[in-house]
Coordinates of C-alpha atoms in Angstrom, one line a residue:
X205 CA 93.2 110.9 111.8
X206 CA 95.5 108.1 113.0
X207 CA 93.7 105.7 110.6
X208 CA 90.1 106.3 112.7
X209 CA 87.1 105.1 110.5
X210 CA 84.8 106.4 112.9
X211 CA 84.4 108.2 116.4
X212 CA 80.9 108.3 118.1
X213 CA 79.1 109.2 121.8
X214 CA 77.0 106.4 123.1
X215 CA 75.6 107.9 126.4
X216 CA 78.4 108.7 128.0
X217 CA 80.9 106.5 126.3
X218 CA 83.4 107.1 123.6
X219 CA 83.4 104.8 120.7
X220 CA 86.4 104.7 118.5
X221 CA 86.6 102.5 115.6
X222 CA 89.4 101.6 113.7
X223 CA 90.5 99.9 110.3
X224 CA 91.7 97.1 111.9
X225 CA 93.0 95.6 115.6
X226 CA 96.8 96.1 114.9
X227 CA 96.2 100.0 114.9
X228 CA 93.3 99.7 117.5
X229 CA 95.5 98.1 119.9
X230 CA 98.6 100.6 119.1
X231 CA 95.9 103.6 119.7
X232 CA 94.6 102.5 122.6
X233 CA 98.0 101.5 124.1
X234 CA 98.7 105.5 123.1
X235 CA 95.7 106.8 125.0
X236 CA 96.4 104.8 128.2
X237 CA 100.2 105.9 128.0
X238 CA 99.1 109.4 127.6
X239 CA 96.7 109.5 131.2
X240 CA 99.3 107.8 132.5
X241 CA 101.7 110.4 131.7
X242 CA 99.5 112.7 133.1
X243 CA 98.6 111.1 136.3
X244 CA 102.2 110.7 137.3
X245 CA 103.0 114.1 136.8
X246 CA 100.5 115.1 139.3
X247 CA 100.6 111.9 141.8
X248 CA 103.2 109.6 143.3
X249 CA 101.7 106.5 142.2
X250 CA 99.1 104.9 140.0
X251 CA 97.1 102.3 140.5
X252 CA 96.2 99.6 137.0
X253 CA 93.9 96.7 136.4
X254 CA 94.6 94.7 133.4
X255 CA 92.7 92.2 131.5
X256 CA 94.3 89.3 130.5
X257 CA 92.9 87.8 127.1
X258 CA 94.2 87.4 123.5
X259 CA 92.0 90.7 122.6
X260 CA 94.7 92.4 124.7
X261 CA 97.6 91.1 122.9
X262 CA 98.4 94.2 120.6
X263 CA 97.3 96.5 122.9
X264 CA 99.8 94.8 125.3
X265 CA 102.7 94.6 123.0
X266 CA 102.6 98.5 122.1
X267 CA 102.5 99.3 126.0
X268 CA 105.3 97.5 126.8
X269 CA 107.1 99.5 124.1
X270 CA 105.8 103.2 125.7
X271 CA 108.6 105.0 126.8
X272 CA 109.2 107.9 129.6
X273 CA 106.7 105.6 132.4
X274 CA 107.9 105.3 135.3
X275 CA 106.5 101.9 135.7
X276 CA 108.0 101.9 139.6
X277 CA 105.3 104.4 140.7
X278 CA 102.8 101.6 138.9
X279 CA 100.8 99.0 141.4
X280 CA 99.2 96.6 139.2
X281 CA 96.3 94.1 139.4
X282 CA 94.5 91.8 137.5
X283 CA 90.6 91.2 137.3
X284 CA 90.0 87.3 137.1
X285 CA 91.7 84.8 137.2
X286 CA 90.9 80.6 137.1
X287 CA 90.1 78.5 140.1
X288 CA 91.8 75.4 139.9
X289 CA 94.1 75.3 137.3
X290 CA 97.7 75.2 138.9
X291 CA 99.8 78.3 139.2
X292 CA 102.5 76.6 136.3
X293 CA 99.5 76.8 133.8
X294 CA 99.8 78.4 131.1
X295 CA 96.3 79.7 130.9
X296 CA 96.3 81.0 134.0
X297 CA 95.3 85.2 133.7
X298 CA 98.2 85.8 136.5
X299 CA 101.0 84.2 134.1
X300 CA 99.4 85.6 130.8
X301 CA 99.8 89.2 132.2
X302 CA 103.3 88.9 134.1
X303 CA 104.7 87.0 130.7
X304 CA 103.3 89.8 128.5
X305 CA 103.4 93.0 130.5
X306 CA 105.0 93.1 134.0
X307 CA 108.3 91.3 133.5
X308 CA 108.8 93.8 130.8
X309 CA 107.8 96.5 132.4
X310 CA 107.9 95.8 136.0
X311 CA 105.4 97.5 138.0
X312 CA 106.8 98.9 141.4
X313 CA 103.9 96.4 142.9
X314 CA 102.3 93.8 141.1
X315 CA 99.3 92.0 143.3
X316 CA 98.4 89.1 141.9
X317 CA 94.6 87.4 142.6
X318 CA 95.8 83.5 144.2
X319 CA 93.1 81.5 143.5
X320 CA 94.2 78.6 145.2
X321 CA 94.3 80.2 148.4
X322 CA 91.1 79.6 150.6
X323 CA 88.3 81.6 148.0
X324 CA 86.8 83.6 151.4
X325 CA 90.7 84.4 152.2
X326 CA 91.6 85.3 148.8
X327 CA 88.4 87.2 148.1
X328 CA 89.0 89.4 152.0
X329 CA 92.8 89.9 150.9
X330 CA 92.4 91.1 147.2
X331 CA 89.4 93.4 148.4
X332 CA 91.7 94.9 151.2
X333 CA 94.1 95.8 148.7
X334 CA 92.0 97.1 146.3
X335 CA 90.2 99.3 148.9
X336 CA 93.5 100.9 150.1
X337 CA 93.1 103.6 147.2
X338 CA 91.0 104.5 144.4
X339 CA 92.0 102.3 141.1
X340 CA 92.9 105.5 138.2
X341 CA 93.1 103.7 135.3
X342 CA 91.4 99.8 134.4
X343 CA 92.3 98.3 130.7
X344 CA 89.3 95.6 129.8
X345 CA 87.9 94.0 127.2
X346 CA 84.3 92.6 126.6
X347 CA 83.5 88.7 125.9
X348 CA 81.4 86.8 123.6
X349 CA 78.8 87.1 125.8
X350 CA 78.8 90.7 126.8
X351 CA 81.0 90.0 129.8
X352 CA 83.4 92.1 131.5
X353 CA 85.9 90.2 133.8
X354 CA 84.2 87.5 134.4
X355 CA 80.7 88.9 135.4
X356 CA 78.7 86.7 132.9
X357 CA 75.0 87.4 132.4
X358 CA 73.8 85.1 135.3
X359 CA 76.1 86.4 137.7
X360 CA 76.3 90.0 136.4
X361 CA 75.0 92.8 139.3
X362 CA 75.3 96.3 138.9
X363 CA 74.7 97.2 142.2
X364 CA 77.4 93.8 143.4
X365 CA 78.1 95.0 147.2
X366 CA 81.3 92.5 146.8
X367 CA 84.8 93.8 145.4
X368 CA 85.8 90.4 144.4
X369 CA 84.1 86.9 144.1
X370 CA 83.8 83.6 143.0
X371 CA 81.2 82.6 139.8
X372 CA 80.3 79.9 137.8
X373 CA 81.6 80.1 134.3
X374 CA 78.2 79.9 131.7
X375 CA 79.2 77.6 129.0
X376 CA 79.3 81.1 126.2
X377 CA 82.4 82.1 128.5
X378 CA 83.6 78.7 128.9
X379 CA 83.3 78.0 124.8
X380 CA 85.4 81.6 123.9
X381 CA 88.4 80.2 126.1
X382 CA 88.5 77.1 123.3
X383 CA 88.0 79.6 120.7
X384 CA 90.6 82.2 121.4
X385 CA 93.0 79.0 121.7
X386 CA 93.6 79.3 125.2
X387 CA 92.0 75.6 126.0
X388 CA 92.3 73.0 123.5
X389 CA 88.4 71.7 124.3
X390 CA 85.7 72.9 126.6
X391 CA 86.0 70.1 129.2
X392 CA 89.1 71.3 130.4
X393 CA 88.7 74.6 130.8
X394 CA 87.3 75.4 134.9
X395 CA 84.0 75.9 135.6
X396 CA 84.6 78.5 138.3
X397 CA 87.1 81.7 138.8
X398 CA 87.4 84.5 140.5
X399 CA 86.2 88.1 139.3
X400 CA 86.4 91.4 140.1
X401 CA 83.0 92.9 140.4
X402 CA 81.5 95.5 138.0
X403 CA 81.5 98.1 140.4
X404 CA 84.5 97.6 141.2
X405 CA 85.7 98.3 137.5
X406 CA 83.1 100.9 137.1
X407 CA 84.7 103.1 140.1
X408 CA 87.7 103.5 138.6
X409 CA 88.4 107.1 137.5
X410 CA 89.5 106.2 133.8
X411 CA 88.4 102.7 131.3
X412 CA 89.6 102.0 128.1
X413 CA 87.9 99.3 126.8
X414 CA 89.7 96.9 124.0
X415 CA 87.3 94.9 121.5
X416 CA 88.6 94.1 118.6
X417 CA 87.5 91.1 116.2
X418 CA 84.3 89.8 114.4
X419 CA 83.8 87.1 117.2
X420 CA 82.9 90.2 119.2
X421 CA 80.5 91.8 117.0
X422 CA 77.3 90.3 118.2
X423 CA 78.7 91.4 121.7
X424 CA 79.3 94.9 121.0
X425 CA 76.2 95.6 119.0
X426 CA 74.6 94.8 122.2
X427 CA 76.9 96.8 124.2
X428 CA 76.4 99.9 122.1
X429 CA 72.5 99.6 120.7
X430 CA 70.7 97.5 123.6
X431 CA 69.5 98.4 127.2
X432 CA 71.9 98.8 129.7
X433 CA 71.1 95.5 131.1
X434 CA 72.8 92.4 133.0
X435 CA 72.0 90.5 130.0
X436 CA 74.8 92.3 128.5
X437 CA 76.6 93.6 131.5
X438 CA 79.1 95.4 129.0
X439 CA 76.4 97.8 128.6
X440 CA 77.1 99.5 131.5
X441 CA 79.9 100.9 130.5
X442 CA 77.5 103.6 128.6
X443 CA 77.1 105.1 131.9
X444 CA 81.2 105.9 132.8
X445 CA 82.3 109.3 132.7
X446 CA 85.8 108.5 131.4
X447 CA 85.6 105.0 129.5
X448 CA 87.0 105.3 125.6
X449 CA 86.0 102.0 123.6
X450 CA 88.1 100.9 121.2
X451 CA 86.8 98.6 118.2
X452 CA 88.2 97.9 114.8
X453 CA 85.8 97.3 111.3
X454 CA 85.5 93.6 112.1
X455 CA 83.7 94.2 116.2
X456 CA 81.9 97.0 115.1
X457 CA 80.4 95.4 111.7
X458 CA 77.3 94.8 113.4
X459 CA 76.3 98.2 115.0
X460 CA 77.5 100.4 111.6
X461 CA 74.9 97.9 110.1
X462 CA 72.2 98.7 112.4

């Protein structure tokens, strides 16, 4: 059973739960490793978005360790990421993902989202680039506050006619960057970013969605038991064809409590 405490259909998502986020993150790295197995052996190249966050970190660490990728054939992006914070910080999404993932791995092509470019010329180059194929596979998570990317409940829209665009941060978001120790106080972390949009996630042809952690409980109970709403924008993940959720005892607390 690979240590699985529980596997369920919500809609038409799959929930696995696990004892605890160490083996989450090692099972989900497995399933991602396996469809990308798979798509390589029946397509020249791939095409990855990653989330950067410390949800992601075993996750990460196991996929680094896959073998028999042929991470060449790989183009990479990234879903969010700060405006302006400098590109030498630390916290910037960018440098979290190319420290942790693609200097180990090294993607064929890695495009990174420059947020200090002009936003309307980063927003037009990122989109172009996305467009050029369909995205296979994205990795994400799911915030505090039901996000995914960065589409927080004000700025959440199903039906987002952009690819990629600037939001405010709400101050839920904001507060989880001091929690997860990415910011040391909430006055310094920015007030704006860059997201990819959640249609943009949701057309992608295969999500596996990481969540592990108590401080994700309250998020996933209404991921998995409310309306698909924009109040949770997670929610609409219940409507993928091919998105796998992965939580551990701790996120999923909540919903096996009813």
């Amino acid at each position: 059973m690979n240590n699985l405490s529980k596997t369920t259909l919500i809609d038409q998502l799959t929930v696995e739960v696990y004892q605890n986020r160490n083996i989450l993150g090692q099972e989900a790295a497995k399933d991602v490793v396996l469809k990308m197995k798979e798509l390589l052996s029946n397509k020249n190249r791939i095409r990855m978005i990653f989330a950067a966050a410390p949800s992601q970190n075993e996750f990460l660490e196991t996929l680094t360790k896959a073998e028999g990728i042929d991470w060449s054939r790989v183009t990479a992006f990234h879903m969010d990421e700060y405006i302006g914070l400098p590109a030498s910080a630390s916290q910037r999404f960018g440098r979290f993902l190319k420290e942790r993932l693609f200097d180990i791995v090294k993607p064929g092509v890695v495009h990174f989202i420059d947020s200090e470019n002009s936003i309307d010329e980063e927003c037009k180059h990122y989109a172009d680039l996305l467009s050029e194929q369909p995205i296979d596979i994205v990795c994400l998570g799911i915030g505090e506050n039901g996000h995914i990317a960065f589409n927080d409940p004000p700025v959440a829209d199903f039906q987002d006619p952009s690819i990629i665009k600037s939001v405010e941060l709400d101050l839920v978001c904001r507060q989880q960057q001091v929690n997860d120790g990415c910011f040391t106080d909430l006055k310094s972390v920015p007030t704006q970013a860059l997201t990819l949009t959640i249609p943009t996630l949701m057309a992608a042809n295969y999500l596996f969605c990481i969540v592990p952690g108590t401080n994700k409980s309250e998020a996933l109970k209404h991921t998995l038991s409310g309306p698909i709403t924009t109040d949770c924008p997670a929610s609409i993940l219940r409507q993928h064809g091919h998105c796998t959720l992965y939580a551990d005892d701790d996120s999923f607390e909540l919903v096996a409590n009813g």
